[in-house]
Amino acid sequence: AQSVSQHNHHVILSEAASLELGCNYSYGGTVNLFWYVQYPGQHLQLLLKYFSGDPLVKGIKGFEAEFIKSKFSFNLRKPSVQWSDTAEYFCAVNGVEYGNKLVFGAGTILRVKS
Amino acid sequence: EPEVTQTPSHQVTQMGQEVILRCVPISNHLYFYWYRQILGQKVEFLVSFYNNEISEKSEIFDDQFSVERPDGSNFTLKIRSTKLEDSAMYFCASSGGDVRDPYEQYFGPGTRLTVT
């Protein structure tokens, strides 16, 4: 069965620090990969996605992620975080062979100190 | 920008009661989904719906749950007899309106269901 692992449940950073959130998946097929963000009191919003092509994808608000197929990873990065990046971040995977449902990781709560 | 909407935002119900959660997906989308997130846990898939029928469901989606698209715009999730463990945030999502981007799912704001 497909699964998604996020390495850290809680991350605390100071403003301007660099961010990397780990995501690994277990999936036997062609995958689509996503990072969603949930700001406090708000709904899930798509940060970025990978379907095919360039494994380095850029999303909104300065976020990027790199798909490394050999490592089954899709880590999220941002060179310099802001206080407004405080949120919960979810990695998710789906694939045509598995009916398109999204399988989510457990989420990483990021707190940025100002 | 088109968005998925959900009503109500918060529903409180007593154990054993029926609840209906409502969603209006993005109008040209073809695939519809329900997910739930129990407090402190991960977002879990419940069911997907395409062409007026369930295309996939998880083991959570037992006989107490049903989905319907009654009028071509609304997409509803019914829980026939709620249990305490049904307390969660329920998210509706839709996808498939763009043949170039069929897999991106757009989420609604969620309905927080509290069963007492």
GROMACS .gro file of C-alpha atoms in nm:
model
  230
    1ALA     CA    1   0.000   0.000   0.000
    2GLN     CA    2   0.117   0.349  -0.071
    3SER     CA    3   0.235   0.563   0.219
    4VAL     CA    4   0.398   0.898   0.279
    5SER     CA    5   0.644   0.979   0.557
    6GLN     CA    6   0.729   1.326   0.679
    7HIS     CA    7   1.039   1.329   0.890
    8ASN     CA    8   0.965   1.603   1.137
    9HIS     CA    9   0.639   1.671   1.315
   10HIS     CA   10   0.742   2.006   1.464
   11VAL     CA   11   1.000   2.250   1.335
   12ILE     CA   12   1.087   2.582   1.496
   13LEU     CA   13   1.296   2.833   1.303
   14SER     CA   14   1.393   3.195   1.334
   15GLU     CA   15   1.306   3.436   1.056
   16ALA     CA   16   1.551   3.428   0.765
   17ALA     CA   17   1.660   3.073   0.846
   18SER     CA   18   1.654   2.817   0.566
   19LEU     CA   19   1.392   2.547   0.564
   20GLU     CA   20   1.395   2.190   0.442
   21LEU     CA   21   1.108   1.954   0.518
   22GLY     CA   22   1.157   1.592   0.431
   23CYS     CA   23   0.905   1.373   0.251
   24ASN     CA   24   0.948   1.014   0.140
   25TYR     CA   25   0.689   0.798  -0.026
   26SER     CA   26   0.635   0.432  -0.083
   27TYR     CA   27   0.464   0.388  -0.415
   28GLY     CA   28   0.494   0.135  -0.693
   29GLY     CA   29   0.407   0.335  -1.000
   30THR     CA   30   0.406   0.670  -1.171
   31VAL     CA   31   0.351   0.934  -0.907
   32ASN     CA   32   0.227   1.285  -0.881
   33LEU     CA   33   0.364   1.470  -0.580
   34PHE     CA   34   0.223   1.765  -0.393
   35TRP     CA   35   0.294   1.992  -0.102
   36TYR     CA   36  -0.006   2.152   0.063
   37VAL     CA   37  -0.002   2.419   0.333
   38GLN     CA   38  -0.263   2.486   0.598
   39TYR     CA   39  -0.234   2.825   0.767
   40PRO     CA   40  -0.398   2.857   1.109
   41GLY     CA   41  -0.775   2.854   1.068
   42GLN     CA   42  -0.760   2.817   0.692
   43HIS     CA   43  -0.805   2.537   0.445
   44LEU     CA   44  -0.551   2.333   0.256
   45GLN     CA   45  -0.380   2.526  -0.021
   46LEU     CA   46  -0.152   2.388  -0.286
   47LEU     CA   47   0.208   2.511  -0.258
   48LEU     CA   48   0.352   2.319  -0.549
   49LYS     CA   49   0.320   2.000  -0.747
   50TYR     CA   50   0.524   1.763  -0.958
   51PHE     CA   51   0.372   1.563  -1.242
   52SER     CA   52   0.662   1.515  -1.484
   53GLY     CA   53   0.959   1.695  -1.638
   54ASP     CA   54   1.205   1.906  -1.441
   55PRO     CA   55   1.240   1.744  -1.098
   56LEU     CA   56   1.299   2.081  -0.936
   57VAL     CA   57   0.967   2.253  -0.908
   58LYS     CA   58   0.895   2.602  -0.789
   59GLY     CA   59   0.580   2.696  -0.611
   60ILE     CA   60   0.419   2.995  -0.454
   61LYS     CA   61   0.571   3.217  -0.185
   62GLY     CA   62   0.929   3.123  -0.268
   63PHE     CA   63   0.896   2.751  -0.196
   64GLU     CA   64   1.053   2.482  -0.410
   65ALA     CA   65   1.080   2.106  -0.398
   66GLU     CA   66   1.302   1.848  -0.562
   67PHE     CA   67   1.183   1.509  -0.676
   68ILE     CA   68   1.458   1.249  -0.640
   69LYS     CA   69   1.318   0.930  -0.788
   70SER     CA   70   1.602   0.708  -0.668
   71LYS     CA   71   1.540   0.817  -0.310
   72PHE     CA   72   1.160   0.825  -0.335
   73SER     CA   73   1.182   1.175  -0.192
   74PHE     CA   74   1.018   1.511  -0.251
   75ASN     CA   75   1.167   1.753   0.000
   76LEU     CA   76   1.033   2.104   0.040
   77ARG     CA   77   1.275   2.395   0.068
   78LYS     CA   78   1.273   2.767   0.120
   79PRO     CA   79   1.596   2.966   0.151
   80SER     CA   80   1.466   3.224   0.396
   81VAL     CA   81   1.149   3.177   0.599
   82GLN     CA   82   0.921   3.452   0.723
   83TRP     CA   83   0.695   3.469   1.026
   84SER     CA   84   0.400   3.437   0.788
   85ASP     CA   85   0.519   3.089   0.687
   86THR     CA   86   0.400   2.957   1.022
   87ALA     CA   87   0.163   2.679   0.921
   88GLU     CA   88   0.126   2.305   0.885
   89TYR     CA   89   0.277   2.151   0.573
   90PHE     CA   90   0.155   1.828   0.416
   91CYS     CA   91   0.324   1.617   0.156
   92ALA     CA   92   0.086   1.410  -0.059
   93VAL     CA   93   0.106   1.157  -0.339
   94ASN     CA   94  -0.131   1.017  -0.593
   95GLY     CA   95  -0.106   0.813  -0.909
   96VAL     CA   96  -0.328   0.708  -1.193
   97GLU     CA   97  -0.292   0.340  -1.113
   98TYR     CA   98  -0.431   0.399  -0.768
   99GLY     CA   99  -0.741   0.594  -0.855
  100ASN     CA  100  -0.617   0.946  -0.800
  101LYS     CA  101  -0.687   0.960  -0.429
  102LEU     CA  102  -0.433   1.164  -0.237
  103VAL     CA  103  -0.232   0.989   0.030
  104PHE     CA  104  -0.106   1.240   0.285
  105GLY     CA  105   0.184   1.244   0.520
  106ALA     CA  106   0.126   1.322   0.886
  107GLY     CA  107   0.216   1.687   0.840
  108THR     CA  108   0.490   1.911   0.974
  109ILE     CA  109   0.401   2.204   1.195
  110LEU     CA  110   0.637   2.491   1.125
  111ARG     CA  111   0.666   2.778   1.369
  112VAL     CA  112   0.873   3.076   1.265
  113LYS     CA  113   0.987   3.303   1.545
  114SER     CA  114   1.003   3.674   1.465
  115GLU     CA  115  -1.072   3.244  -0.887
  116PRO     CA  116  -1.317   2.955  -0.859
  117GLU     CA  117  -1.315   2.773  -0.528
  118VAL     CA  118  -1.472   2.481  -0.350
  119THR     CA  119  -1.721   2.581  -0.083
  120GLN     CA  120  -1.854   2.380   0.211
  121THR     CA  121  -2.141   2.424   0.451
  122PRO     CA  122  -2.178   2.436   0.740
  123SER     CA  123  -1.840   2.538   0.873
  124HIS     CA  124  -1.915   2.373   1.207
  125GLN     CA  125  -2.176   2.111   1.288
  126VAL     CA  126  -2.249   1.980   1.635
  127THR     CA  127  -2.465   1.671   1.661
  128GLN     CA  128  -2.557   1.406   1.911
  129MET     CA  129  -2.441   1.050   1.879
  130GLY     CA  130  -2.677   0.844   1.666
  131GLN     CA  131  -2.807   1.140   1.467
  132GLU     CA  132  -2.777   1.174   1.091
  133VAL     CA  133  -2.571   1.456   0.945
  134ILE     CA  134  -2.533   1.583   0.592
  135LEU     CA  135  -2.226   1.780   0.497
  136ARG     CA  136  -2.253   1.987   0.183
  137CYS     CA  137  -2.000   2.088  -0.078
  138VAL     CA  138  -2.014   2.285  -0.399
  139PRO     CA  139  -1.720   2.177  -0.616
  140ILE     CA  140  -1.566   2.391  -0.887
  141SER     CA  141  -1.819   2.395  -1.168
  142ASN     CA  142  -1.628   2.232  -1.455
  143HIS     CA  143  -1.463   1.965  -1.240
  144LEU     CA  144  -1.541   1.601  -1.292
  145TYR     CA  145  -1.393   1.424  -0.990
  146PHE     CA  146  -1.509   1.480  -0.637
  147TYR     CA  147  -1.360   1.364  -0.309
  148TRP     CA  148  -1.418   1.360   0.064
  149TYR     CA  149  -1.134   1.347   0.312
  150ARG     CA  150  -1.132   1.378   0.687
  151GLN     CA  151  -0.880   1.485   0.947
  152ILE     CA  152  -0.926   1.376   1.305
  153LEU     CA  153  -0.768   1.629   1.539
  154GLY     CA  154  -0.393   1.574   1.557
  155GLN     CA  155  -0.392   1.308   1.286
  156LYS     CA  156  -0.323   1.300   0.915
  157VAL     CA  157  -0.569   1.380   0.639
  158GLU     CA  158  -0.737   1.055   0.530
  159PHE     CA  159  -0.915   0.973   0.208
  160LEU     CA  160  -1.277   0.866   0.241
  161VAL     CA  161  -1.429   0.842  -0.106
  162SER     CA  162  -1.401   0.957  -0.464
  163PHE     CA  163  -1.690   1.010  -0.702
  164TYR     CA  164  -1.693   1.030  -1.080
  165ASN     CA  165  -1.966   1.008  -1.340
  166ASN     CA  166  -2.235   0.988  -1.074
  167GLU     CA  167  -2.094   0.691  -0.894
  168ILE     CA  168  -1.835   0.604  -0.632
  169SER     CA  169  -1.505   0.530  -0.803
  170GLU     CA  170  -1.312   0.440  -0.490
  171LYS     CA  171  -1.368   0.427  -0.117
  172SER     CA  172  -1.152   0.361   0.184
  173GLU     CA  173  -1.216   0.114   0.462
  174ILE     CA  174  -1.333   0.408   0.674
  175PHE     CA  175  -1.623   0.462   0.435
  176ASP     CA  176  -1.853   0.193   0.571
  177ASP     CA  177  -2.229   0.150   0.539
  178GLN     CA  178  -2.289   0.448   0.767
  179PHE     CA  179  -2.154   0.681   0.499
  180SER     CA  180  -2.302   0.775   0.165
  181VAL     CA  181  -2.238   1.038  -0.099
  182GLU     CA  182  -2.465   1.199  -0.350
  183ARG     CA  183  -2.462   1.461  -0.620
  184PRO     CA  184  -2.830   1.545  -0.610
  185ASP     CA  185  -2.855   1.838  -0.847
  186GLY     CA  186  -2.541   1.868  -1.059
  187SER     CA  187  -2.379   2.127  -0.837
  188ASN     CA  188  -2.388   2.004  -0.477
  189PHE     CA  189  -2.190   1.707  -0.352
  190THR     CA  190  -2.300   1.573  -0.016
  191LEU     CA  191  -2.162   1.337   0.245
  192LYS     CA  192  -2.417   1.174   0.473
  193ILE     CA  193  -2.336   0.997   0.794
  194ARG     CA  194  -2.639   0.794   0.887
  195SER     CA  195  -2.583   0.738   1.258
  196THR     CA  196  -2.293   0.938   1.394
  197LYS     CA  197  -2.045   0.800   1.644
  198LEU     CA  198  -1.811   0.987   1.874
  199GLU     CA  199  -1.517   0.880   1.658
  200ASP     CA  200  -1.669   1.055   1.356
  201SER     CA  201  -1.571   1.388   1.513
  202ALA     CA  202  -1.325   1.539   1.266
  203MET     CA  203  -1.273   1.805   1.004
  204TYR     CA  204  -1.425   1.690   0.676
  205PHE     CA  205  -1.278   1.829   0.355
  206CYS     CA  206  -1.435   1.819   0.014
  207ALA     CA  207  -1.213   1.841  -0.294
  208SER     CA  208  -1.261   1.843  -0.668
  209SER     CA  209  -1.038   1.798  -0.970
  210GLY     CA  210  -1.035   1.729  -1.339
  211GLY     CA  211  -1.152   2.042  -1.505
  212ASP     CA  212  -0.833   2.096  -1.703
  213VAL     CA  213  -0.706   1.817  -1.926
  214ARG     CA  214  -0.355   1.958  -1.883
  215ASP     CA  215  -0.382   1.933  -1.506
  216PRO     CA  216  -0.629   1.663  -1.410
  217TYR     CA  217  -0.466   1.553  -1.089
  218GLU     CA  218  -0.458   1.870  -0.884
  219GLN     CA  219  -0.726   1.861  -0.622
  220TYR     CA  220  -0.876   2.183  -0.493
  221PHE     CA  221  -0.990   2.171  -0.134
  222GLY     CA  222  -1.276   2.341   0.041
  223PRO     CA  223  -1.240   2.508   0.382
  224GLY     CA  224  -1.376   2.208   0.567
  225THR     CA  225  -1.664   2.131   0.800
  226ARG     CA  226  -1.577   2.066   1.159
  227LEU     CA  227  -1.807   1.791   1.284
  228THR     CA  228  -1.838   1.748   1.660
  229VAL     CA  229  -2.032   1.448   1.784
  230THR     CA  230  -2.134   1.464   2.150
   0.00000   0.00000   0.00000
